[in-house]
Tab-separated table of C-alpha atoms and ligand atoms in Angstrom:
chain	number	residue	atom	x	y	z
A	1	MET	CA	-10.642	15.498	20.146
A	2	LYS	CA	-9.899	12.121	18.501
A	3	PRO	CA	-9.231	12.462	14.780
A	4	ARG	CA	-11.451	10.753	12.209
A	5	HIS	CA	-9.690	7.778	10.589
A	6	PHE	CA	-10.348	5.708	7.461
A	7	VAL	CA	-8.915	2.328	8.426
A	8	THR	CA	-11.847	0.327	7.038
A	9	LEU	CA	-15.056	1.257	5.243
A	10	ARG	CA	-16.822	0.687	8.559
A	11	ASP	CA	-15.280	3.972	9.744
A	12	ILE	CA	-17.879	5.752	7.622
A	13	GLY	CA	-21.652	5.372	7.552
A	14	SER	CA	-23.871	4.639	4.563
A	15	SER	CA	-24.833	8.256	3.977
A	16	GLU	CA	-21.216	9.382	4.314
A	17	PHE	CA	-20.201	6.737	1.744
A	18	ARG	CA	-22.856	8.001	-0.670
A	19	GLY	CA	-21.759	11.585	0.078
A	20	LEU	CA	-18.130	10.747	-0.777
A	21	ILE	CA	-19.196	9.149	-4.069
A	22	ALA	CA	-21.287	12.201	-5.006
A	23	ARG	CA	-18.472	14.571	-4.047
A	24	ALA	CA	-15.902	12.556	-6.033
A	25	ILE	CA	-18.121	12.880	-9.109
A	26	GLU	CA	-18.383	16.661	-8.519
A	27	LEU	CA	-14.633	17.052	-8.020
A	28	LYS	CA	-13.980	15.112	-11.229
A	29	ALA	CA	-16.051	17.662	-13.163
A	30	LEU	CA	-14.502	20.713	-11.449
A	31	LYS	CA	-12.453	22.844	-13.845
A	32	GLU	CA	-11.435	25.756	-11.578
A	33	THR	CA	-8.508	25.727	-9.182
A	34	TYR	CA	-9.700	24.530	-5.768
A	35	GLU	CA	-7.125	24.406	-2.982
A	36	PRO	CA	-8.805	23.475	0.324
A	37	LEU	CA	-5.603	21.830	1.638
A	38	LYS	CA	-3.144	24.696	1.095
A	39	ASN	CA	-0.014	24.101	3.229
A	40	LYS	CA	-1.308	20.734	4.433
A	41	VAL	CA	1.039	17.766	4.226
A	42	LEU	CA	0.168	14.082	3.753
A	43	GLY	CA	2.721	11.508	4.960
A	44	MET	CA	2.618	8.237	3.021
A	45	VAL	CA	4.176	5.048	4.396
A	46	PHE	CA	4.562	2.230	1.857
A	47	GLU	CA	5.727	-1.217	3.008
A	48	LYS	CA	4.623	-2.595	-0.390
A	49	SER	CA	4.796	-1.449	-4.018
A	50	SER	CA	2.183	0.858	-5.511
A	51	THR	CA	1.449	2.747	-8.706
A	52	ARG	CA	-2.166	3.939	-8.456
A	53	THR	CA	-2.349	4.588	-4.701
A	54	ARG	CA	0.891	6.542	-4.520
A	55	VAL	CA	0.311	8.627	-7.645
A	56	SER	CA	-3.349	9.386	-6.897
A	57	PHE	CA	-2.601	10.581	-3.358
A	58	GLU	CA	0.398	12.670	-4.488
A	59	VAL	CA	-1.509	14.241	-7.376
A	60	GLY	CA	-4.599	14.791	-5.215
A	61	MET	CA	-2.604	16.641	-2.550
A	62	ALA	CA	-0.832	18.754	-5.198
A	63	GLN	CA	-4.126	19.685	-6.897
A	64	PHE	CA	-5.587	20.639	-3.510
A	65	GLY	CA	-2.674	23.027	-2.857
A	66	GLY	CA	-0.912	20.759	-0.360
A	67	SER	CA	1.981	18.343	-0.588
A	68	SER	CA	2.955	14.802	0.318
A	69	ILE	CA	5.980	12.924	1.604
A	70	PHE	CA	6.754	9.371	0.469
A	71	LEU	CA	8.178	7.324	3.351
A	72	SER	CA	9.682	3.927	2.705
A	73	PRO	CA	10.545	1.660	5.649
A	74	ARG	CA	13.821	1.028	3.804
A	75	ASP	CA	15.056	4.564	4.439
A	76	THR	CA	13.233	5.504	7.637
A	77	GLN	CA	13.524	4.189	11.182
A	78	LEU	CA	10.294	2.229	10.580
A	79	GLY	CA	12.414	-0.388	8.832
A	80	ARG	CA	14.907	-0.516	11.703
A	81	GLY	CA	12.397	-1.492	14.342
A	82	GLU	CA	11.215	1.857	15.745
A	83	PRO	CA	7.859	0.934	17.329
A	84	ILE	CA	4.707	1.808	15.358
A	85	GLU	CA	3.356	3.607	18.447
A	86	ASP	CA	6.406	5.906	18.516
A	87	SER	CA	6.427	6.523	14.772
A	88	ALA	CA	2.722	7.419	14.898
A	89	ARG	CA	3.224	9.898	17.738
A	90	VAL	CA	6.196	11.570	16.043
A	91	LEU	CA	4.883	11.728	12.466
A	92	SER	CA	1.449	12.929	13.531
A	93	ARG	CA	2.990	15.945	15.287
A	94	MET	CA	4.427	17.060	11.950
A	95	VAL	CA	2.060	16.117	9.136
A	96	ASP	CA	-1.690	16.683	8.784
A	97	CYS	CA	-2.726	13.226	7.615
A	98	ILE	CA	-1.008	9.851	7.198
A	99	MET	CA	-1.686	7.123	4.655
A	100	LEU	CA	-0.189	3.684	5.218
A	101	ARG	CA	0.121	0.614	2.991
A	102	THR	CA	1.279	-2.227	5.225
A	103	HIS	CA	1.453	-5.994	5.296
A	104	SER	CA	-0.379	-6.396	8.610
A	105	HIS	CA	-3.732	-4.671	9.112
A	106	ARG	CA	-2.894	-4.455	12.809
A	107	THR	CA	-0.071	-2.011	12.001
A	108	VAL	CA	-2.566	0.525	10.632
A	109	GLU	CA	-4.903	-0.007	13.598
A	110	VAL	CA	-2.099	0.606	16.096
A	111	PHE	CA	-0.832	3.582	14.112
A	112	ALA	CA	-4.329	5.114	14.142
A	113	GLN	CA	-4.650	4.555	17.887
A	114	TYR	CA	-1.525	6.655	18.541
A	115	SER	CA	-1.961	9.257	15.790
A	116	ARG	CA	-3.126	12.830	16.437
A	117	VAL	CA	-4.159	13.209	12.789
A	118	PRO	CA	-6.397	11.198	10.447
A	119	VAL	CA	-4.979	7.864	9.280
A	120	ILE	CA	-5.943	6.363	5.907
A	121	ASN	CA	-5.571	2.695	5.013
A	122	GLY	CA	-3.881	2.500	1.604
A	123	LEU	CA	-4.159	-1.338	1.597
A	124	THR	CA	-3.390	-4.004	4.165
A	125	ASP	CA	-3.557	-7.792	4.101
A	126	ARG	CA	-7.232	-7.517	5.157
A	127	PHE	CA	-8.771	-4.428	3.530
A	128	HIS	CA	-8.416	-1.878	0.707
A	129	PRO	CA	-11.114	0.719	1.451
A	130	CYS	CA	-9.784	3.480	-0.859
A	131	GLN	CA	-10.227	1.157	-3.827
A	132	LEU	CA	-13.892	0.618	-2.960
A	133	LEU	CA	-14.540	4.369	-2.989
A	134	ALA	CA	-13.283	4.397	-6.595
A	135	ASP	CA	-15.107	1.200	-7.584
A	136	MET	CA	-18.427	2.451	-6.267
A	137	GLN	CA	-17.943	5.874	-7.871
A	138	THR	CA	-17.347	4.067	-11.166
A	139	TYR	CA	-20.493	1.961	-10.789
A	140	PHE	CA	-22.618	5.023	-9.917
A	141	GLU	CA	-21.236	6.952	-12.914
A	142	HIS	CA	-22.014	4.180	-15.377
A	143	ARG	CA	-25.190	2.664	-13.965
A	144	GLY	CA	-26.563	4.803	-11.104
A	145	ASP	CA	-27.112	3.655	-7.530
A	146	ILE	CA	-25.964	0.123	-6.685
A	147	VAL	CA	-28.672	-0.470	-4.040
A	148	GLY	CA	-30.441	-3.774	-4.685
A	149	LYS	CA	-28.012	-4.785	-7.468
A	150	THR	CA	-26.045	-8.041	-7.589
A	151	VAL	CA	-22.252	-8.092	-7.502
A	152	ALA	CA	-20.255	-11.267	-8.245
A	153	TRP	CA	-16.788	-11.537	-6.726
A	154	ILE	CA	-14.762	-14.271	-8.454
A	155	GLY	CA	-11.464	-15.656	-7.131
A	156	ASP	CA	-9.546	-14.998	-3.945
A	157	GLY	CA	-11.336	-14.035	-0.717
A	158	ASN	CA	-8.621	-11.421	-0.198
A	159	ASN	CA	-8.355	-7.794	0.991
A	160	MET	CA	-10.431	-6.548	-1.964
A	161	CYS	CA	-13.107	-9.215	-1.517
A	162	GLN	CA	-13.341	-8.434	2.207
A	163	THR	CA	-13.755	-4.741	1.457
A	164	TYR	CA	-16.575	-5.603	-0.953
A	165	ILE	CA	-18.301	-7.310	2.001
A	166	HIS	CA	-18.202	-4.011	3.914
A	167	ALA	CA	-19.456	-2.147	0.837
A	168	ALA	CA	-22.377	-4.571	0.425
A	169	GLU	CA	-23.443	-3.877	3.999
A	170	LEU	CA	-23.127	-0.105	3.641
A	171	LEU	CA	-24.652	0.341	0.187
A	172	ASP	CA	-27.122	-2.516	0.434
A	173	PHE	CA	-26.304	-4.704	-2.562
A	174	GLU	CA	-26.203	-8.491	-2.877
A	175	LEU	CA	-22.672	-9.905	-2.985
A	176	ARG	CA	-22.087	-13.423	-4.350
A	177	ILE	CA	-18.559	-14.594	-3.695
A	178	ALA	CA	-17.097	-17.609	-5.545
A	179	CYS	CA	-13.753	-18.907	-4.251
A	180	PRO	CA	-11.893	-22.227	-4.369
A	181	PRO	CA	-12.075	-24.123	-1.045
A	182	GLY	CA	-9.596	-22.740	1.454
A	183	TYR	CA	-9.496	-19.270	-0.127
A	184	GLU	CA	-12.742	-17.867	1.320
A	185	PRO	CA	-12.877	-14.535	3.171
A	186	GLU	CA	-12.833	-14.455	6.996
A	187	THR	CA	-15.843	-16.229	8.525
A	188	GLU	CA	-16.700	-13.384	10.948
A	189	LEU	CA	-17.003	-10.921	8.067
A	190	ILE	CA	-19.336	-13.248	6.168
A	191	GLU	CA	-21.428	-13.873	9.271
A	192	ALA	CA	-21.727	-10.174	10.043
A	193	ALA	CA	-23.018	-9.505	6.533
A	194	GLU	CA	-25.048	-12.696	6.295
A	195	LYS	CA	-28.167	-11.240	4.748
A	196	ARG	CA	-26.318	-9.640	1.842
A	197	VAL	CA	-23.365	-11.972	1.253
A	198	ALA	CA	-23.262	-15.594	0.026
A	199	VAL	CA	-20.085	-17.625	-0.490
A	200	SER	CA	-19.788	-20.671	-2.761
A	201	GLY	CA	-17.280	-22.488	-4.925
A	202	ASP	CA	-19.368	-22.001	-8.080
A	203	ALA	CA	-18.233	-19.111	-10.281
A	204	ARG	CA	-20.933	-19.728	-12.901
A	205	ALA	CA	-23.767	-19.595	-10.355
A	206	ALA	CA	-22.296	-16.455	-8.758
A	207	VAL	CA	-22.075	-14.569	-12.058
A	208	THR	CA	-25.489	-15.586	-13.429
A	209	GLY	CA	-27.644	-12.460	-13.642
A	210	ALA	CA	-25.025	-10.242	-11.944
A	211	ASP	CA	-24.875	-6.476	-12.566
A	212	LEU	CA	-21.174	-6.208	-11.765
A	213	VAL	CA	-18.418	-8.835	-11.987
A	214	VAL	CA	-15.196	-8.211	-10.060
A	215	THR	CA	-11.965	-10.096	-9.658
A	216	ASP	CA	-8.397	-9.544	-8.455
A	217	VAL	CA	-4.995	-11.208	-8.616
A	218	TRP	CA	-4.726	-14.800	-7.420
A	219	ALA	CA	-1.568	-14.083	-5.409
A	220	SER	CA	-1.549	-10.748	-3.590
A	221	MET	CA	1.548	-8.831	-2.548
A	222	GLY	CA	3.310	-10.866	0.134
A	223	GLN	CA	2.037	-14.183	-1.324
A	224	GLU	CA	4.589	-14.434	-4.122
A	225	ASN	CA	5.890	-17.784	-2.828
A	226	GLU	CA	2.368	-19.284	-3.162
A	227	GLN	CA	2.059	-18.252	-6.819
A	228	ALA	CA	2.406	-21.729	-8.398
A	229	GLU	CA	0.059	-23.430	-5.928
A	230	ARG	CA	-2.523	-20.666	-6.355
A	231	ILE	CA	-2.492	-20.863	-10.157
A	232	GLY	CA	-3.516	-24.513	-9.780
A	233	ALA	CA	-6.195	-23.839	-7.159
A	234	PHE	CA	-7.798	-20.975	-9.102
A	235	GLU	CA	-7.804	-22.458	-12.625
A	236	ASN	CA	-11.627	-22.620	-12.793
A	237	PHE	CA	-11.998	-19.044	-11.563
A	238	GLN	CA	-10.852	-17.022	-14.569
A	239	VAL	CA	-13.267	-14.303	-15.671
A	240	ASP	CA	-13.409	-14.984	-19.411
A	241	ALA	CA	-15.999	-14.202	-22.096
A	242	SER	CA	-17.991	-17.398	-21.431
A	243	LEU	CA	-18.325	-16.517	-17.742
A	244	MET	CA	-19.192	-12.860	-18.464
A	245	ALA	CA	-21.897	-14.068	-20.876
A	246	LEU	CA	-23.836	-15.409	-17.862
A	247	ALA	CA	-24.063	-11.961	-16.273
A	248	ARG	CA	-26.681	-9.412	-17.306
A	249	PRO	CA	-26.026	-8.055	-20.809
A	250	ASP	CA	-25.319	-4.597	-19.342
A	251	ALA	CA	-23.064	-5.950	-16.545
A	252	LEU	CA	-19.800	-4.131	-15.877
A	253	PHE	CA	-16.408	-5.720	-15.228
A	254	MET	CA	-13.994	-4.270	-12.641
A	255	HIS	CA	-10.483	-5.103	-11.431
A	256	CYS	CA	-8.478	-2.903	-9.061
A	257	LEU	CA	-5.287	-3.559	-11.135
A	258	PRO	CA	-2.569	-4.567	-11.669
A	259	ALA	CA	-4.114	-7.412	-13.719
A	260	HIS	CA	-2.661	-10.661	-14.992
A	261	ARG	CA	-4.177	-11.385	-18.413
A	262	GLY	CA	-4.701	-15.111	-18.864
A	263	GLU	CA	-4.881	-15.741	-15.107
A	264	GLU	CA	-7.749	-14.138	-13.160
A	265	VAL	CA	-9.100	-12.389	-16.287
A	266	SER	CA	-8.834	-13.007	-20.009
A	267	ALA	CA	-7.400	-10.218	-22.178
A	268	GLU	CA	-10.713	-10.220	-24.084
A	269	VAL	CA	-12.731	-9.309	-20.970
A	270	LEU	CA	-10.193	-6.840	-19.578
A	271	GLU	CA	-10.037	-4.976	-22.898
A	272	GLY	CA	-13.693	-5.604	-23.798
A	273	PRO	CA	-16.706	-3.257	-23.854
A	274	GLN	CA	-17.981	-4.245	-20.397
A	275	SER	CA	-14.662	-3.452	-18.720
A	276	VAL	CA	-14.460	-0.112	-16.884
A	277	VAL	CA	-11.037	-0.711	-15.331
A	278	TRP	CA	-9.441	2.493	-16.676
A	279	ASP	CA	-12.236	4.689	-15.302
A	280	GLU	CA	-11.925	2.732	-12.059
A	281	ALA	CA	-8.190	3.480	-11.902
A	282	GLU	CA	-8.709	7.191	-12.707
A	283	ASN	CA	-11.373	7.434	-10.032
A	284	ARG	CA	-8.805	6.607	-7.373
A	285	LEU	CA	-7.733	10.246	-7.752
A	286	HIS	CA	-11.204	11.781	-7.532
A	287	ALA	CA	-12.469	9.496	-4.752
A	288	GLN	CA	-9.400	10.089	-2.597
A	289	LYS	CA	-9.652	13.852	-3.099
A	290	ALA	CA	-13.199	13.579	-1.763
A	291	LEU	CA	-11.855	11.536	1.163
A	292	LEU	CA	-9.025	13.997	1.927
A	293	GLU	CA	-11.468	16.907	1.853
A	294	PHE	CA	-13.854	14.977	4.141
A	295	LEU	CA	-11.107	14.149	6.672
A	296	LEU	CA	-9.143	17.408	6.554
A	297	ALA	CA	-11.087	20.320	5.152
A	298	THR	CA	-14.550	20.014	6.647
B	301	CP	N1	-5.215	-0.843	-7.151
B	301	CP	C1	-4.140	-0.415	-6.458
B	301	CP	O1	-4.202	-0.192	-5.244
B	301	CP	O2	-3.031	-0.232	-7.206
B	301	CP	P1	-1.558	0.060	-6.705
B	301	CP	O3	-1.059	-1.199	-6.026
B	301	CP	O4	-0.795	0.372	-7.967
B	301	CP	O5	-1.573	1.215	-5.752
B	302	NVA	N1	-5.087	-7.994	-3.594
B	302	NVA	C1	-4.045	-7.203	-4.192
B	302	NVA	C2	-4.511	-5.806	-4.464
B	302	NVA	C3	-3.479	-4.911	-5.117
B	302	NVA	C4	-3.966	-3.520	-5.322
B	302	NVA	C5	-2.834	-7.192	-3.267
B	302	NVA	O1	-3.022	-7.085	-2.035
B	302	NVA	O2	-1.717	-7.311	-3.744
């Protein structure tokens, strides 16, 4: 039987997404030892840096009674040109699940195609589905169901923004995206989610009346050489107190982190009362435990 993968949010249905959120909230409250993944091993391939993703998966596996192996292309044959297809076939005969953080989204798709065990996307140039599990858990914990609410995405139409498009379709919320020209998300994704997603270049209009305001770095990993040009292009897209004031008074602010104070978000907003970024970061652990249990223990 083909294993269940989590390469994008579209690999799960709406009710499964809601189920994962509910389970993550339950697991967060659980005090007793619970080890559904005893003797199971997660392989983790990181082509890019990570703090939250690496630590949350390692801690999650340890708390579930299993273990994890950190694999860097620098010290494995992955970095010396061994084909993805071969690496997937070999690794998936040894470990029980594989998480990959890669530059190209295609790498994770090919890996999943050849893997005997579930494959989890830990961030690619196109999507970051694990982060959306945590973001949605955080929204549900603070404000209840997000159905029918309005989310404003401000800044780059990047991997996080594109994953919000999938989340809007699955959880049925309105997503208003504001990006500078040339930095919009992929057209096909916008078209597929047409009824729920609108894209403009107007941050103020996008935030007005929003229930949740979200942003991310202006230059993602792999775009370091575009940093200076991007700072210029995004200068009117900082989430600061005057922009947040246009949202609903009870609106939340989220950022997947790491954040750059004074660029995409002001220090005042990041550290302010509407910001839930630390809960959001913690929830990476609980949401991914729910995901690991869903893929491996049920
Ligand atoms: N938000 C997130 O994925 O963080 P890391 O890059 O630290 O894993
Ligand atoms: N868009 C960012 C997210 C980091 C978690 C990046 O890809 O670098």
